[in-house]
mmCIF file of C-alpha atoms and ligand atoms in Angstrom:
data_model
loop_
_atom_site.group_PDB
_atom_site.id
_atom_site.type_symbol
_atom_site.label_atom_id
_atom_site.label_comp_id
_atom_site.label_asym_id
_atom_site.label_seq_id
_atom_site.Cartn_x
_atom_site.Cartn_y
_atom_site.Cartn_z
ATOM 1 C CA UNK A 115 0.000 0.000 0.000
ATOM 2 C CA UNK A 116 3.211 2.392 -0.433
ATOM 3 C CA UNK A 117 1.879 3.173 -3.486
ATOM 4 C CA UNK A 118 -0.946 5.261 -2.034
ATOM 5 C CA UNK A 119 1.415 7.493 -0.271
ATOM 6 C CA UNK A 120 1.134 11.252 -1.248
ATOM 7 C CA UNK A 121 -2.423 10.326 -3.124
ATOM 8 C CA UNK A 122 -5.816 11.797 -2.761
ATOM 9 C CA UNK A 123 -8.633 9.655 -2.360
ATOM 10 C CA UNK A 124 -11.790 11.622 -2.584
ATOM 11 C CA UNK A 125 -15.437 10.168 -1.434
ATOM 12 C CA UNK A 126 -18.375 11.496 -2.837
ATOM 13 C CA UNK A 127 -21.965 10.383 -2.738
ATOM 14 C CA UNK A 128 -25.458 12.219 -1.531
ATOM 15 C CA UNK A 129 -26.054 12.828 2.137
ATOM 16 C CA UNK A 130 -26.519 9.752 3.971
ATOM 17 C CA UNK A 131 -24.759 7.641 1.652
ATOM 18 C CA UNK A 132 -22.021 6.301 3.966
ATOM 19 C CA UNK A 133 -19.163 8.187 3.181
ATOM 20 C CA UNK A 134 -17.554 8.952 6.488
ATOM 21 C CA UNK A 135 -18.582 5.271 7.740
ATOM 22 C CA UNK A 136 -16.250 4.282 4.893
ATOM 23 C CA UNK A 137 -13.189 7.111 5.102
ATOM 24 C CA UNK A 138 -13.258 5.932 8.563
ATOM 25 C CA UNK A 139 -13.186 2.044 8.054
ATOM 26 C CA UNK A 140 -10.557 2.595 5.625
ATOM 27 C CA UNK A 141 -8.506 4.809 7.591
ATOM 28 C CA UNK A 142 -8.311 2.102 10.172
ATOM 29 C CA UNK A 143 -7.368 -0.333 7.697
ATOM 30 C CA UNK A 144 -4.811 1.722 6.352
ATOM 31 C CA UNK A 145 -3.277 1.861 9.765
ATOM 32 C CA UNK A 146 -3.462 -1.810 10.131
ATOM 33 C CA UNK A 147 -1.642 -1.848 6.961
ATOM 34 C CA UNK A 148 1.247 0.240 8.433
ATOM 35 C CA UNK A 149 0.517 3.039 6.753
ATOM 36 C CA UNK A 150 1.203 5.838 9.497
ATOM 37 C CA UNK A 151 0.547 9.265 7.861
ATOM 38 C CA UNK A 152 -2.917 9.179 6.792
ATOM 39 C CA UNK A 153 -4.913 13.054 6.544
ATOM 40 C CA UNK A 154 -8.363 12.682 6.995
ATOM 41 C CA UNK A 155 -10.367 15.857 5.824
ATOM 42 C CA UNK A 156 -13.844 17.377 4.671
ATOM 43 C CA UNK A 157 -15.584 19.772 2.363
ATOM 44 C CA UNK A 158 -17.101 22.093 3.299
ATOM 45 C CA UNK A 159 -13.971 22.943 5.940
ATOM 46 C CA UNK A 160 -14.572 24.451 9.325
ATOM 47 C CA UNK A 161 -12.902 27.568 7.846
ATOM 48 C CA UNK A 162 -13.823 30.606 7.319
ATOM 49 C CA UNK A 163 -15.540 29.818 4.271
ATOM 50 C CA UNK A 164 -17.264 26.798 5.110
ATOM 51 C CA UNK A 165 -18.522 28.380 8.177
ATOM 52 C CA UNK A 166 -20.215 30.613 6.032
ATOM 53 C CA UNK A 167 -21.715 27.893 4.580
ATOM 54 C CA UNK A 168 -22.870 25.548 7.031
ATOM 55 C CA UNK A 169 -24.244 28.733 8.913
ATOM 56 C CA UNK A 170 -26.619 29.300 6.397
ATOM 57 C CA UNK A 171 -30.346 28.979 7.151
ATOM 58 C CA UNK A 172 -31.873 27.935 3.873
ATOM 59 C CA UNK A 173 -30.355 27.792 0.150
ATOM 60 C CA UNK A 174 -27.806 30.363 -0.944
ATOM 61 C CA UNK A 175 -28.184 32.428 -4.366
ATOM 62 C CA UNK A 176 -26.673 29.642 -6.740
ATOM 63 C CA UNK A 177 -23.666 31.867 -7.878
ATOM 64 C CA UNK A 178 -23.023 32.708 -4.000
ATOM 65 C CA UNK A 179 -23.024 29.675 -2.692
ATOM 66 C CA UNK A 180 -21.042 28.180 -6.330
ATOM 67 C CA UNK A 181 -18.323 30.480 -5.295
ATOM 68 C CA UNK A 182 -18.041 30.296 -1.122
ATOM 69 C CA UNK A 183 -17.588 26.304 -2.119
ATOM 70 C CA UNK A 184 -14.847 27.360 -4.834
ATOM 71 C CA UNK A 185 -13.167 29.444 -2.178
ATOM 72 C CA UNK A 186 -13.793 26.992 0.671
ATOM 73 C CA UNK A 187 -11.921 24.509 -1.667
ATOM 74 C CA UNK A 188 -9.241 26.748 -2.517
ATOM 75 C CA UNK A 189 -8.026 27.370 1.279
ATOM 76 C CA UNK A 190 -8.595 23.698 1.991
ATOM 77 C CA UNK A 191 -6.569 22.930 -0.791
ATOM 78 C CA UNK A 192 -3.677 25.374 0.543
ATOM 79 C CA UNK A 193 -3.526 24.744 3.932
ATOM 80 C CA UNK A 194 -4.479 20.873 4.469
ATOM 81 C CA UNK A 195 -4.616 18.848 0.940
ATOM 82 C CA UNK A 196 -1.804 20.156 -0.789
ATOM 83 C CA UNK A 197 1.105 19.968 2.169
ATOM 84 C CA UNK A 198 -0.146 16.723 2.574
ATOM 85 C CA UNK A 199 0.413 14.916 -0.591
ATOM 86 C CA UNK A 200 3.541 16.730 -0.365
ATOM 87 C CA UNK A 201 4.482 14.996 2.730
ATOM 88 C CA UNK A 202 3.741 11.408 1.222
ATOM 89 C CA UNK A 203 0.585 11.305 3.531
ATOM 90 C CA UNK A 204 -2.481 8.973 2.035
ATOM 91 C CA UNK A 205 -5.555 12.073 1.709
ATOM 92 C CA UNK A 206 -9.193 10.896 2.275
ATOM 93 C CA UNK A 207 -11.107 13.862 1.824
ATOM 94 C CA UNK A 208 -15.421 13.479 2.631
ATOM 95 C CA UNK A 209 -16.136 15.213 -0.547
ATOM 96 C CA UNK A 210 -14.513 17.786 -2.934
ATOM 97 C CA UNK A 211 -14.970 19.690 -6.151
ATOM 98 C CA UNK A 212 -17.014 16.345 -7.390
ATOM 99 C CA UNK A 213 -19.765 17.567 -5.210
ATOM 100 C CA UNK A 214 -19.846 20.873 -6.234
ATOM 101 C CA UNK A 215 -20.298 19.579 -9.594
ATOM 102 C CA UNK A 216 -23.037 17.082 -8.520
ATOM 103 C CA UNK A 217 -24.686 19.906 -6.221
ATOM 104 C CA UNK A 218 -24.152 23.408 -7.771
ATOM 105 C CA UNK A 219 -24.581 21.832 -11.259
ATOM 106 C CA UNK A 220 -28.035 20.895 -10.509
ATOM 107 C CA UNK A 221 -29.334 24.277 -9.071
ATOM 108 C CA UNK A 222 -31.716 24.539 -11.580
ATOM 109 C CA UNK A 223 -32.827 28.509 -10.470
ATOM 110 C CA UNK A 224 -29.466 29.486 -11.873
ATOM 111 C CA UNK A 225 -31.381 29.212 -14.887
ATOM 112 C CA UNK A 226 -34.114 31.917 -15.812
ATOM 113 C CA UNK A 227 -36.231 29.135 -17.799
ATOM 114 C CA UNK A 228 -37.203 25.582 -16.625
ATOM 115 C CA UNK A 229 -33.491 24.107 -17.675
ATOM 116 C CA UNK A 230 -33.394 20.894 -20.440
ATOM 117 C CA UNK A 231 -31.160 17.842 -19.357
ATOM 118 C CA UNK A 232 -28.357 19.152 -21.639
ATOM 119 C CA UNK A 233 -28.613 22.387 -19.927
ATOM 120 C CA UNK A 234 -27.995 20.495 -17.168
ATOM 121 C CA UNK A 235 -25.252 18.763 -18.266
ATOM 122 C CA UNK A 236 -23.462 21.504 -19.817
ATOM 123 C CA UNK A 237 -23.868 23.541 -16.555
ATOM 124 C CA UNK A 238 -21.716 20.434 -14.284
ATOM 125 C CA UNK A 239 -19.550 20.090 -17.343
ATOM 126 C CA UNK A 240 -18.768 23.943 -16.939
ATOM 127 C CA UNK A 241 -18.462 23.491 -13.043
ATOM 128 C CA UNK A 242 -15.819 20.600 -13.110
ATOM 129 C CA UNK A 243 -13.732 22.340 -15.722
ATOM 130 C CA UNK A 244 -13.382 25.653 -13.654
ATOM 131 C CA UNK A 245 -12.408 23.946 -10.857
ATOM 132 C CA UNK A 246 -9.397 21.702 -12.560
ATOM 133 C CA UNK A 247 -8.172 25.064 -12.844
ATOM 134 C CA UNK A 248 -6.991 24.775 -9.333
ATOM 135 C CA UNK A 249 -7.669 21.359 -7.873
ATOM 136 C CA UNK A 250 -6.198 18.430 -8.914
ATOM 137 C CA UNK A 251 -8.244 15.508 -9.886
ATOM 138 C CA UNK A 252 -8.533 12.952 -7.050
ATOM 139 C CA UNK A 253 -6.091 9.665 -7.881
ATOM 140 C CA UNK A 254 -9.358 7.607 -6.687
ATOM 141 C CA UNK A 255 -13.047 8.282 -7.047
ATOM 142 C CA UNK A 256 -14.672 6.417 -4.042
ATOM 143 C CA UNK A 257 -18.116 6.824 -5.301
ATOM 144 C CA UNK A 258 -20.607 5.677 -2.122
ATOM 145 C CA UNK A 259 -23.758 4.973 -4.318
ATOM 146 C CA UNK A 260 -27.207 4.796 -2.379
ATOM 147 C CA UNK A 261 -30.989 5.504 -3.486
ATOM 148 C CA UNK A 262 -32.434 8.532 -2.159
ATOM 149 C CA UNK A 263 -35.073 7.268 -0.357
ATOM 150 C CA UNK A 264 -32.979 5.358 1.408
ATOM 151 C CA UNK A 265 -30.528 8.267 2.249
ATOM 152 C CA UNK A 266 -32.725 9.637 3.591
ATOM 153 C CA UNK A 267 -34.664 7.469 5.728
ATOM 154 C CA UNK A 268 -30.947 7.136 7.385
ATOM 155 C CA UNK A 269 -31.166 10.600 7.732
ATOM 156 C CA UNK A 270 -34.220 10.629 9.664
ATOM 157 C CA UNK A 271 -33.331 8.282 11.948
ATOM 158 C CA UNK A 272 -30.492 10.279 13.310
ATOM 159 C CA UNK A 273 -32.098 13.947 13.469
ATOM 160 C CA UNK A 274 -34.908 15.592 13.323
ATOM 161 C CA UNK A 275 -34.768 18.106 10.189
ATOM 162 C CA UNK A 276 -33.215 18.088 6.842
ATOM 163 C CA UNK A 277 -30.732 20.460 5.838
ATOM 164 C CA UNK A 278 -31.533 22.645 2.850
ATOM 165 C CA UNK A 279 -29.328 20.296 0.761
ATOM 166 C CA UNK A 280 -31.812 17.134 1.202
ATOM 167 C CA UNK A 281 -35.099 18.128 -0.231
ATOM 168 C CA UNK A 282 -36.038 14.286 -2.381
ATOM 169 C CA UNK A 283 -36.003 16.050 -6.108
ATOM 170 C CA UNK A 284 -32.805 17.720 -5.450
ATOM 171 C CA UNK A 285 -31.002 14.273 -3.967
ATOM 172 C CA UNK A 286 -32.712 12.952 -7.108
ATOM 173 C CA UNK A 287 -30.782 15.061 -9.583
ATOM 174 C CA UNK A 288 -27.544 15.191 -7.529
ATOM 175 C CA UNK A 289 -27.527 11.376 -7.233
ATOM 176 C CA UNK A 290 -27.968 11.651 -11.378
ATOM 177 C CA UNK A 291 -25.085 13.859 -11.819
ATOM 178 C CA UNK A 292 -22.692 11.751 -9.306
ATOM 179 C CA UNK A 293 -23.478 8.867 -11.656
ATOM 180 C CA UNK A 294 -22.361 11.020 -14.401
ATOM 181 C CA UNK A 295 -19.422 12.229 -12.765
ATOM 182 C CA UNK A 296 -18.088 8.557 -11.828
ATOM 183 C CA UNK A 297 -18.627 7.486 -14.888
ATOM 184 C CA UNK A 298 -16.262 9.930 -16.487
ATOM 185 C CA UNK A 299 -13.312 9.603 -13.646
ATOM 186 C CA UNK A 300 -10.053 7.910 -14.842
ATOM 187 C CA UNK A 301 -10.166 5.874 -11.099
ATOM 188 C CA UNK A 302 -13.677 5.831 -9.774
ATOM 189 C CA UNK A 303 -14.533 3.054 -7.521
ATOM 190 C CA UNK A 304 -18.523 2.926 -7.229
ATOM 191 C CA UNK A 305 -19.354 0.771 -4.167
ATOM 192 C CA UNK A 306 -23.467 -0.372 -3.712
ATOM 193 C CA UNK A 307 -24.105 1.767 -0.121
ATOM 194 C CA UNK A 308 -26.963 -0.692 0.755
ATOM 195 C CA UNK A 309 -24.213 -3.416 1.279
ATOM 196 C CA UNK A 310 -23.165 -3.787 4.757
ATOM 197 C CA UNK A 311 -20.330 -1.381 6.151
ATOM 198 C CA UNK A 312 -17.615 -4.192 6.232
ATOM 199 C CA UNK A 313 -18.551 -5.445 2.664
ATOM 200 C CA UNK A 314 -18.423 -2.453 1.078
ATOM 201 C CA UNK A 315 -15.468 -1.663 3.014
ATOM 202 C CA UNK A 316 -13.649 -5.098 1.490
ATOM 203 C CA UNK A 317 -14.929 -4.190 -2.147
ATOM 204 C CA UNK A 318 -13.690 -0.249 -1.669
ATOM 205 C CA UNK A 319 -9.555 -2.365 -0.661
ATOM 206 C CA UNK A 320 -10.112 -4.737 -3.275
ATOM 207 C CA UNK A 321 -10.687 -2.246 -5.884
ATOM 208 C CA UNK A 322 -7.411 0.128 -4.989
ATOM 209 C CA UNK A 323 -4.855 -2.879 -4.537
ATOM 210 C CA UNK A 324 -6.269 -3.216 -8.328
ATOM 211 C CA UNK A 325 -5.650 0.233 -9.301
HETATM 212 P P1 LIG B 540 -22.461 10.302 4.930
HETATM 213 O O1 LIG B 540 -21.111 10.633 5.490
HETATM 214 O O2 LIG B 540 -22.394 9.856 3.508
HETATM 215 O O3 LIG B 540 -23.480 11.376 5.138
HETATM 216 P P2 LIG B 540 -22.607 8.427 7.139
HETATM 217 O O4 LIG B 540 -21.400 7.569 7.051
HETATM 218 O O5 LIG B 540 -22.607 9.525 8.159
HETATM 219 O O6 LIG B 540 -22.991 9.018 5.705
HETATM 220 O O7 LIG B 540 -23.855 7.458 7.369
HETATM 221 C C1 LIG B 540 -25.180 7.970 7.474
HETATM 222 C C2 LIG B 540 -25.984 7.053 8.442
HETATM 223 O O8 LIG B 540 -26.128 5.760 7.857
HETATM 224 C C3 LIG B 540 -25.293 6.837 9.792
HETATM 225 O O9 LIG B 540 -26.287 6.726 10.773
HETATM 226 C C4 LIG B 540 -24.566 5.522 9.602
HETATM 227 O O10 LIG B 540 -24.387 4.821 10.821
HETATM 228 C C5 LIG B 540 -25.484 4.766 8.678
HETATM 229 N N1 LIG B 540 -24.741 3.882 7.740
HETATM 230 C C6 LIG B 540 -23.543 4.098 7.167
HETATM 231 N N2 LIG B 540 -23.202 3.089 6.336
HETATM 232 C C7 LIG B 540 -24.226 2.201 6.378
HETATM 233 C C8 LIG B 540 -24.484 0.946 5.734
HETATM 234 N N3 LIG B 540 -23.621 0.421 4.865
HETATM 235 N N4 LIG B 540 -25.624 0.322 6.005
HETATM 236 C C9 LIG B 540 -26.542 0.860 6.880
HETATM 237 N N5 LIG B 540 -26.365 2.031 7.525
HETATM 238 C C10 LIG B 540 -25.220 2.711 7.284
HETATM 239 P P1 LIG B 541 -21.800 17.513 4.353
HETATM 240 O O1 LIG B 541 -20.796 16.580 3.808
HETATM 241 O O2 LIG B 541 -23.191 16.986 4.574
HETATM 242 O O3 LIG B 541 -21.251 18.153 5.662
HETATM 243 P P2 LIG B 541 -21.748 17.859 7.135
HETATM 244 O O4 LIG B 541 -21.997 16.368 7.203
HETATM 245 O O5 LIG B 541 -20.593 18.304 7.983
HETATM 246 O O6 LIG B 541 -22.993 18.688 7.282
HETATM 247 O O7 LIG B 541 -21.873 18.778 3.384
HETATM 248 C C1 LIG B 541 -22.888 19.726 3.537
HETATM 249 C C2 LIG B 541 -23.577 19.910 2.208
HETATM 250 O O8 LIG B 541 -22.728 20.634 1.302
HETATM 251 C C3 LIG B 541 -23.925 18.609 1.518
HETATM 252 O O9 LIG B 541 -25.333 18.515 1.398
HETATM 253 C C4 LIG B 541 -23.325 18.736 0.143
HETATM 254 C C5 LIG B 541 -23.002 20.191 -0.003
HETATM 255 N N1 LIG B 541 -21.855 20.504 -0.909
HETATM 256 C C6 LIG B 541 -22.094 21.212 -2.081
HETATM 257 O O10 LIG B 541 -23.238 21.562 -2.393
HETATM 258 N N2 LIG B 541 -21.052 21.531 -2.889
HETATM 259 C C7 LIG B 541 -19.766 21.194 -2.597
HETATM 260 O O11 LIG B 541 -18.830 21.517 -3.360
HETATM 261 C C8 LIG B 541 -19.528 20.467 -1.365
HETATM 262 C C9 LIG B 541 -18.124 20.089 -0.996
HETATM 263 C C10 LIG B 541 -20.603 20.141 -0.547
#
């Protein structure tokens, strides 16, 4: 597992998916593996953009809240993910600019008509490219597929109200454009999240001592 030393392994999926069940299974396994330097990070930060953020009560404008992510990402990117691959550590970041692609590329009132699919489409195309502008591409794709419903009956279960993020239609058309986005990585791993933890854990370490 030397070879994942100074890589970025990013995990994307909709809320409730399982993605920081599985950064943290794999983390551990890493460990177990000898693998000591291991940075385990998030999107939106607790910085002074992602603050902003999480803070907010409902929705943001779409070009707002396209931009506090794109600056979120940029600080995260100088002070935590860069330094790290730097320093040969193994990066598992809970979501980067794969979500903003996913998320902000399905706003559709950033449109001033009802947009068409290839609207759609053109809009998350337009989102990833700006943002390879100044993030690298994750090495791996951990892609933590999961039906909405689903999601979010986990989400119930563990609190009472639904961020602005997790109205059904919109998990509907992010969960579309994650599809989309995996299926156009170099490295995407795309793991079923109904499986249990520790299988999808096992298919998530088979699939990188592949790659
Ligand atoms: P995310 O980080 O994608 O939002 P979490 O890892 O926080 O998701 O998991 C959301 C909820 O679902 C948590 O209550 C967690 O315990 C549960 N959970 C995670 N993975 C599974 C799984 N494979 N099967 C059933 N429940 C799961
Ligand atoms: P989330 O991972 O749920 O953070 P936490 O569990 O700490 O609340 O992220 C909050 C929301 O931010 C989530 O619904 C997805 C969204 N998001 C975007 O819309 N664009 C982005 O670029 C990122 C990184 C997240």
């Amino acid at each position: 597992m030397n070879q994942l030393k100074g890589k970025l392994i990013a995990f994307e999926g909709i809320d409730g998916a399982g993605k920081s069940t599985q950064i943290r299974r794999l983390s551990e396994w890493l460990q177990s593996q000898g693998i000591e330097d291991i940075c385990v990070t998030a999107e939106p930060t607790k910085g002074y953009f992602g603050r902003q953020i999480r803070e907010a009560k409902e929705r943001l404008s779409p070009k707002i809240e396209r931009q506090l992510f794109v600056d979120d990402r940029k600080e995260h990117l100088v002070s935590c993910i860069l330094p790290a691959i730097a320093r040969g550590a193994v990066v598992l970041t809970d979501r980067y600019f794969y979500s903003s692609i996913a998320y902000q590329g399905t706003r559709r009132d950033a449109f001033d008509h009802d947009p068409t699919f290839e609207e759609l489409c053109a809009l998350q195309d337009e989102i990833g490219e700006y943002n390879r502008l100044f993030a690298p591409e994750a090495d791996i794709l951990v892609y933590v597929r999961l039906d909405v419903d689903v999601a979010l009956e986990r989400m119930k279960k563990g609190r009472k109200s639904l961020d602005p993020f997790e109205k059904r239609q919109t998990l509907v058309d992010v969960a579309n454009a994650f599809d989309r986005v995996a299926a156009s990585h170099p490295h995407a791993i795309i793991v079923d999240g109904s499986q249990s933890p520790e299988d999808i854990t096992d298919t998530i370490i088979r699939s990188i001592q592949a790659i």
